[in-house]
Coordinates of C-alpha atoms in Angstrom, one line a residue:
L1 CA -43.1 37.3 156.5
V2 CA -40.9 38.4 159.1
M3 CA -37.0 39.4 158.7
L4 CA -34.9 39.8 161.7
Y5 CA -31.5 40.8 161.9
M6 CA -29.5 39.7 164.7
H7 CA -26.1 41.3 165.8
N8 CA -23.4 39.5 166.8
L9 CA -24.8 36.3 167.6
V10 CA -22.8 33.6 168.0
L11 CA -23.6 29.8 167.5
K12 CA -21.3 27.2 169.3
K13 CA -22.1 23.4 170.3
I14 CA -21.1 22.9 173.6
E15 CA -19.4 19.3 173.9
S16 CA -20.7 17.3 177.0
K17 CA -17.3 16.1 179.4
Q18 CA -19.5 12.9 180.2
E19 CA -21.9 10.8 178.2
E20 CA -25.1 10.7 180.1
K21 CA -27.4 7.4 180.0
P22 CA -30.3 8.5 179.1
K23 CA -33.1 7.8 181.8
M24 CA -36.5 6.0 181.5
V25 CA -39.3 8.2 183.6
Y26 CA -42.2 6.2 184.2
L27 CA -45.3 8.7 184.6
E28 CA -49.0 8.0 186.3
P29 CA -51.9 9.6 186.1
V30 CA -53.1 10.5 189.8
W31 CA -56.1 12.3 191.3
K32 CA -54.5 15.2 193.3
E33 CA -56.5 17.1 195.5
D34 CA -56.7 20.9 194.9
C35 CA -58.4 22.7 197.1
A36 CA -62.1 22.8 198.6
S37 CA -64.7 22.8 195.7
T38 CA -67.2 24.4 196.7
S39 CA -67.9 28.3 197.4
N40 CA -70.6 30.2 198.6
E41 CA -70.1 33.6 197.1
V42 CA -72.4 35.3 194.8
F43 CA -71.5 34.4 191.2
Q44 CA -71.2 37.2 189.1
L45 CA -71.3 36.8 184.8
K46 CA -71.0 40.4 182.7
K47 CA -73.8 41.6 181.4
N48 CA -75.7 39.5 179.1
E49 CA -74.1 36.7 179.3
A50 CA -75.8 33.7 179.1
I51 CA -76.0 30.2 180.9
L52 CA -76.8 27.0 178.4
L53 CA -77.6 24.0 180.4
F54 CA -78.0 21.3 177.9
G55 CA -80.0 18.1 179.6
N56 CA -83.6 17.8 181.6
E57 CA -81.1 20.4 184.5
K58 CA -84.1 22.2 185.7
L59 CA -83.2 22.0 189.5
L60 CA -79.7 22.8 188.8
C61 CA -81.2 26.0 186.6
E62 CA -82.8 27.3 189.6
N63 CA -79.9 26.8 191.6
I64 CA -77.9 28.9 189.6
K65 CA -80.7 32.0 189.4
Y66 CA -80.3 31.9 193.0
R67 CA -76.9 32.1 193.6
L68 CA -76.3 35.3 190.1
E69 CA -76.1 38.5 191.0
N70 CA -78.1 40.0 188.8
P71 CA -80.4 36.9 187.3
N72 CA -82.6 39.6 185.1
Q73 CA -79.3 40.1 183.0
N74 CA -78.1 36.4 182.3
P75 CA -80.2 34.2 180.4
I76 CA -80.3 30.5 181.5
V77 CA -81.3 28.9 178.3
M78 CA -82.3 25.1 179.2
I79 CA -81.3 22.6 176.7
S80 CA -82.9 19.2 176.0
Y81 CA -82.4 16.1 173.7
G82 CA -84.6 15.2 170.7
E83 CA -84.8 14.4 167.0
K84 CA -84.7 18.1 165.6
Y85 CA -84.8 22.1 166.8
K86 CA -88.1 23.1 168.9
K87 CA -88.5 26.2 170.3
M88 CA -90.7 25.3 173.6
E89 CA -90.7 28.1 176.1
N90 CA -88.8 31.4 176.7
N91 CA -85.4 30.2 176.5
Q92 CA -86.4 26.9 176.4
Y93 CA -85.1 24.1 173.1
E94 CA -85.1 20.6 172.3
I95 CA -82.6 20.0 169.6
N96 CA -80.6 17.2 168.2
P97 CA -77.3 17.3 169.7
C98 CA -75.2 16.3 166.9
N99 CA -76.7 18.8 164.0
Q100 CA -74.9 22.1 163.9
S101 CA -77.4 23.9 162.4
D102 CA -79.6 23.6 166.0
Y103 CA -77.0 25.5 168.0
E104 CA -76.4 27.7 165.2
R105 CA -80.4 28.8 165.5
I106 CA -80.4 29.0 169.4
F107 CA -77.2 31.1 169.2
K108 CA -79.0 33.6 166.4
E109 CA -82.0 34.3 168.8
L110 CA -80.1 34.6 172.0
E111 CA -77.8 37.1 169.9
E112 CA -81.1 39.0 168.9
Q113 CA -81.9 39.4 172.5
G114 CA -78.6 40.5 173.3
G115 CA -77.0 37.1 174.7
M116 CA -74.1 35.9 174.3
P117 CA -73.6 31.7 174.8
S118 CA -69.8 32.4 177.4
K119 CA -70.9 29.8 179.7
I120 CA -72.2 26.4 179.1
I121 CA -73.1 23.2 181.3
I122 CA -73.6 19.7 179.4
S123 CA -74.9 16.6 181.1
T124 CA -74.5 13.2 180.0
Y125 CA -76.7 11.7 177.1
K126 CA -77.5 8.2 175.8
N127 CA -75.0 6.4 177.4
D128 CA -76.2 2.7 177.1
T129 CA -73.6 1.9 174.2
T130 CA -70.7 2.6 173.1
E131 CA -71.7 4.1 169.8
N132 CA -74.0 6.2 171.9
R133 CA -71.6 7.5 174.1
I134 CA -69.1 8.4 170.9
Q135 CA -72.1 9.8 169.1
Y136 CA -73.6 12.3 171.6
S137 CA -70.4 13.0 173.0
F138 CA -67.6 13.8 170.0
G139 CA -70.2 14.5 168.3
T140 CA -71.8 17.2 170.4
I141 CA -69.1 18.9 170.9
V142 CA -67.9 18.9 167.3
A143 CA -71.7 20.0 166.1
L144 CA -71.4 22.9 169.1
G145 CA -67.6 23.8 168.7
N146 CA -68.7 24.5 165.0
A147 CA -71.6 26.5 165.8
L148 CA -69.7 28.2 168.3
L149 CA -67.4 29.3 165.7
N150 CA -69.6 30.1 163.3
D151 CA -71.0 32.5 166.0
N152 CA -70.3 35.9 166.2
Y153 CA -69.6 36.3 170.0
K154 CA -65.7 36.1 169.8
G155 CA -65.3 36.1 173.5
T156 CA -63.9 33.2 175.4
V157 CA -66.4 30.2 176.1
D158 CA -66.0 28.1 179.5
L159 CA -67.5 24.6 179.0
L160 CA -68.2 22.2 181.5
Y161 CA -68.7 18.6 180.2
R162 CA -70.6 16.2 183.3
I163 CA -69.3 13.2 182.8
E164 CA -69.8 9.3 184.5
Q165 CA -67.3 6.7 184.9
N166 CA -66.9 5.7 181.3
E167 CA -63.9 5.6 179.0
E168 CA -65.7 7.5 176.2
E169 CA -66.7 10.3 178.2
A170 CA -63.3 10.4 180.0
A171 CA -61.7 10.7 176.6
L172 CA -63.5 14.1 176.0
S173 CA -61.0 15.5 177.8
G174 CA -57.8 14.3 175.6
M175 CA -60.4 16.1 172.7
F176 CA -60.6 19.5 174.6
K177 CA -56.9 20.1 174.6
G178 CA -56.6 19.2 171.3
I179 CA -59.1 22.0 170.9
R180 CA -57.7 24.6 173.3
K181 CA -54.6 24.4 170.6
E182 CA -56.7 25.4 168.1
V183 CA -59.6 28.0 169.6
E184 CA -57.7 29.3 172.6
R185 CA -60.6 31.0 174.1
F186 CA -62.4 27.9 174.2
H187 CA -62.1 26.7 177.9
F188 CA -63.7 23.3 177.5
K189 CA -62.7 20.9 180.4
T190 CA -64.6 17.6 182.0
V191 CA -66.1 17.3 185.7
L192 CA -66.4 13.9 186.9
V193 CA -68.7 14.6 189.8
E194 CA -69.4 12.1 192.5
K195 CA -72.5 10.5 192.9
G196 CA -74.7 10.9 196.0
L197 CA -73.7 15.2 196.5
S198 CA -76.6 17.5 197.3
D199 CA -77.6 19.7 194.8
K200 CA -76.6 22.8 196.2
I201 CA -72.9 21.0 196.3
V202 CA -73.5 20.4 192.8
T203 CA -74.1 23.8 191.6
D204 CA -71.6 25.5 193.9
A205 CA -68.6 23.3 192.4
L206 CA -69.7 23.4 188.9
L207 CA -70.1 27.6 189.0
Y208 CA -67.0 27.3 191.0
E209 CA -65.0 25.7 187.8
F210 CA -66.2 28.3 185.6
D211 CA -63.6 30.7 187.4
K212 CA -60.7 27.6 187.4
N213 CA -59.9 27.7 183.4
I214 CA -56.5 26.3 183.4
D215 CA -57.7 22.2 184.7
Q216 CA -59.1 20.3 182.1
E217 CA -59.9 17.0 184.0
V218 CA -61.5 17.7 187.6
W219 CA -63.4 15.0 190.0
I220 CA -65.7 16.5 192.7
T221 CA -65.9 14.8 195.6
S222 CA -67.9 15.3 198.9
K223 CA -64.6 16.6 200.4
S224 CA -62.4 18.3 197.8
R225 CA -61.7 19.6 194.4
M226 CA -59.0 16.9 192.6
V227 CA -57.3 17.3 189.4
R228 CA -55.4 15.0 186.8
V229 CA -52.2 15.0 187.1
F230 CA -48.7 12.6 186.1
K231 CA -46.7 11.8 188.9
E232 CA -43.5 10.5 188.4
I233 CA -43.1 6.9 189.5
T234 CA -40.7 4.1 190.0
I235 CA -41.2 0.2 189.0
P236 CA -40.3 -2.0 191.3
E237 CA -37.8 -5.1 189.4
E238 CA -40.4 -7.6 190.6
R239 CA -42.8 -5.5 188.2
K240 CA -40.6 -5.7 185.4
V241 CA -41.9 -7.4 182.5
Q242 CA -40.0 -9.5 180.2
L243 CA -40.7 -8.3 177.0
A244 CA -39.8 -11.5 174.8
K245 CA -39.2 -15.1 176.3
P246 CA -38.1 -18.3 174.4
G247 CA -41.4 -19.7 173.1
G248 CA -43.5 -17.0 173.6
V249 CA -46.4 -16.0 171.0
Y250 CA -47.2 -12.5 170.4
L251 CA -49.6 -10.3 168.2
I252 CA -48.6 -7.1 167.0
T253 CA -51.5 -5.2 165.3
G254 CA -50.7 -2.8 163.0
G255 CA -47.9 -4.6 162.4
L256 CA -46.6 -3.0 159.3
G257 CA -46.3 0.7 160.7
E258 CA -43.5 1.6 161.6
I259 CA -44.1 1.4 165.6
G260 CA -45.2 -2.1 164.7
Q261 CA -42.4 -3.1 162.9
T262 CA -39.6 -1.3 165.8
F263 CA -41.4 -3.9 168.5
A264 CA -41.1 -6.7 165.9
R265 CA -37.5 -6.4 165.1
Y266 CA -37.3 -6.1 169.1
L267 CA -39.0 -8.8 169.7
S268 CA -37.3 -10.9 166.9
K269 CA -33.6 -10.4 168.7
S270 CA -34.8 -13.1 171.0
K271 CA -34.5 -17.0 170.0
D272 CA -37.6 -19.6 169.4
V273 CA -40.3 -16.4 169.2
H274 CA -43.2 -16.4 167.4
I275 CA -44.4 -13.4 166.4
I276 CA -47.5 -12.4 164.4
L277 CA -48.0 -9.3 162.6
S278 CA -51.7 -7.9 161.8
G279 CA -53.1 -5.2 159.9
R280 CA -55.6 -4.3 157.2
R281 CA -53.6 -4.2 154.3
Q282 CA -53.1 -7.7 152.0
A283 CA -49.8 -9.2 152.0
D284 CA -48.1 -8.5 149.0
E285 CA -44.3 -8.4 147.7
K286 CA -43.9 -5.6 150.3
V287 CA -44.9 -7.2 153.2
R288 CA -43.3 -10.4 152.1
E289 CA -39.9 -8.6 152.3
I290 CA -40.6 -6.9 155.7
L291 CA -41.6 -10.0 157.2
K292 CA -38.2 -11.7 155.6
E293 CA -36.1 -8.4 156.6
I294 CA -37.7 -8.8 160.8
G295 CA -37.2 -12.5 160.9
R296 CA -33.4 -12.2 159.1
N297 CA -32.8 -14.0 163.0
D298 CA -34.4 -17.1 162.3
S299 CA -38.0 -15.7 164.4
D300 CA -40.7 -17.4 163.4
V301 CA -42.3 -14.1 161.8
K302 CA -45.8 -14.4 160.3
Y303 CA -48.5 -11.8 158.8
I304 CA -52.5 -12.0 158.9
Q305 CA -55.1 -9.6 157.1
S306 CA -57.6 -8.4 159.8
N307 CA -58.9 -5.3 160.8
I308 CA -59.3 -5.4 164.5
A309 CA -62.1 -3.4 164.9
N310 CA -64.7 -5.3 163.2
E311 CA -65.4 -7.5 165.9
N312 CA -66.0 -10.6 163.9
E313 CA -62.6 -10.2 162.0
C314 CA -61.1 -9.4 165.5
N315 CA -62.2 -12.9 167.2
H316 CA -61.1 -14.9 164.6
L317 CA -57.5 -13.4 164.5
I318 CA -57.5 -13.9 168.3
N319 CA -58.8 -17.5 167.9
G320 CA -57.0 -18.7 165.2
I321 CA -53.4 -17.5 167.1
K322 CA -54.4 -20.1 169.9
E323 CA -55.5 -22.6 167.9
Q324 CA -52.5 -22.8 166.2
Y325 CA -50.0 -22.1 168.8
G326 CA -52.2 -22.9 172.1
K327 CA -51.8 -20.0 173.6
I328 CA -50.5 -16.3 173.3
D329 CA -48.4 -14.1 175.8
G330 CA -48.4 -10.8 175.0
V331 CA -50.1 -8.5 172.7
I332 CA -48.9 -4.9 171.1
H333 CA -52.1 -2.8 170.0
A334 CA -49.9 -0.4 167.8
A335 CA -53.0 0.2 165.3
G336 CA -53.7 3.8 164.2
I337 CA -55.0 6.1 161.3
L338 CA -54.6 9.7 161.0
K339 CA -56.9 12.2 158.8
D340 CA -56.0 15.5 160.4
A341 CA -58.1 18.5 159.8
L342 CA -59.0 21.6 162.1
L343 CA -62.3 21.5 163.8
W344 CA -64.1 23.6 161.3
R345 CA -63.4 20.9 159.2
K346 CA -63.5 18.1 160.9
S347 CA -66.0 15.1 159.3
L348 CA -67.5 12.5 162.1
E349 CA -66.9 10.3 159.1
D350 CA -62.8 10.6 158.9
A351 CA -63.1 10.9 162.7
K352 CA -64.7 7.5 163.3
A353 CA -62.3 6.2 161.1
V354 CA -59.5 7.2 163.3
M355 CA -61.3 5.9 166.5
A356 CA -61.8 2.4 165.1
P357 CA -59.0 0.9 165.7
K358 CA -58.5 2.9 168.7
I359 CA -61.4 2.4 170.5
Y360 CA -63.6 -0.5 169.0
G361 CA -60.1 -2.7 168.2
T362 CA -59.0 -1.9 172.0
K363 CA -62.5 -3.6 173.2
Y364 CA -62.6 -6.4 171.0
L365 CA -59.4 -7.2 171.9
D366 CA -60.1 -7.7 175.4
Y367 CA -63.2 -9.5 174.6
A368 CA -61.7 -11.7 172.4
I369 CA -58.6 -12.6 175.1
G370 CA -60.7 -13.0 178.1
N371 CA -59.4 -14.2 181.2
D372 CA -55.9 -15.7 179.3
E373 CA -53.3 -15.0 181.4
L374 CA -51.2 -12.7 179.3
D375 CA -47.4 -11.3 180.2
Y376 CA -48.0 -7.7 179.3
M377 CA -51.4 -6.1 176.8
I378 CA -49.2 -2.7 175.6
F379 CA -51.6 -0.1 174.2
C380 CA -50.2 2.3 172.1
S381 CA -51.0 5.4 173.3
S382 CA -50.2 9.2 172.0
L383 CA -48.8 12.9 174.1
A384 CA -51.6 14.1 172.0
S385 CA -54.0 12.7 175.0
S386 CA -52.3 14.4 177.2
I387 CA -51.3 17.4 175.7
G388 CA -53.2 17.9 172.7
N389 CA -52.5 18.7 169.5
I390 CA -53.4 21.1 166.3
G391 CA -55.9 18.9 163.9
Q392 CA -56.0 16.1 166.2
C393 CA -58.9 16.6 168.0
D394 CA -60.2 12.7 167.1
Y395 CA -56.9 11.3 167.4
C396 CA -56.6 13.0 170.7
Y397 CA -60.1 11.6 172.2
A398 CA -58.9 8.0 170.5
N399 CA -55.6 8.2 172.2
G400 CA -57.6 9.3 176.1
F401 CA -60.0 6.4 175.3
M402 CA -57.0 4.1 175.1
D403 CA -55.5 5.6 178.2
Y404 CA -58.8 5.4 180.4
F405 CA -59.4 1.9 179.7
A406 CA -56.0 0.4 180.1
Q407 CA -55.8 2.4 183.6
K408 CA -59.4 1.0 184.4
R409 CA -58.3 -2.8 183.0

């Protein structure tokens, strides 16, 4: 508890002479050229700082050794992926990437040799399905992050995650922003490397990133280094979409939540609209009161119990609406779950529950809608994916997925 005395402090409300109308600001994520992505300088590390390479990166290992000023005093640890921990040759291991204890065993051996796990490069593993991409991206970082927190080394950890062009890995940037809020010494970033670049260019670019700790989303191309930023844009009038039109049919997932109800009330102000709220909750008297209140302007408001993170239920929901009304004009995806916990207390089960409506719900809705002509599909993401939030690395990740999916779609 800190007691603060402030002398001669005066607080006064300043009245605005003119009431200004709030300005709507539109921001779009873009890749901005930052600088050249390579350097031929000798890469310097502090004594006993180690570089950990995850994945089959033998060539990268040799290239890094060539660039090190004192390769004999900076161990390079090669870590391949498998089912369980296994020590191979000197400074070579095989681990289960989602098993925290496997990392702890490596760190312990590294510590006995006087090494410190300060620099880490991770490459993609098992990216064939959505489930695997989540398991081996998010799951890997949770296990590794907790092992680092338990390790005796308390210095800065620079981690580069080489991603491919899929939403599940790109979403790690949101997770990393959340982790940075919790553990300031963890400098984690995603690096998208253009395909076809020479091994030398890739090596130089990755080593260069270890000195650039501010940017957390980087794209390395043959010509330059790009960083992801937000740019203010102006939306032409012809591109603006009417949220509700007479006879329109609108689905709001997570419809009983505050965001869902806010959208529903807005849509209900228009005449002759059909609003379908969906959610996991079973219809009860409270739900019926909500429907009555939203539909007080004589709007047609219904509730359908459905878990959109379940593919069969999501398909049944969409097909049922189209059978009854003949169409769907707009979808507002507002479903979401919070299970806040710091990284060291984050369970994979809770994280999966947070991700389910945001990731699987988004994909299943898109699949079910197919090529139907919609006026709009709105994904209710969160600023957490852009600026991070304490205790919400899973929520940041899930919303990051929605951001990248919407932009790609």
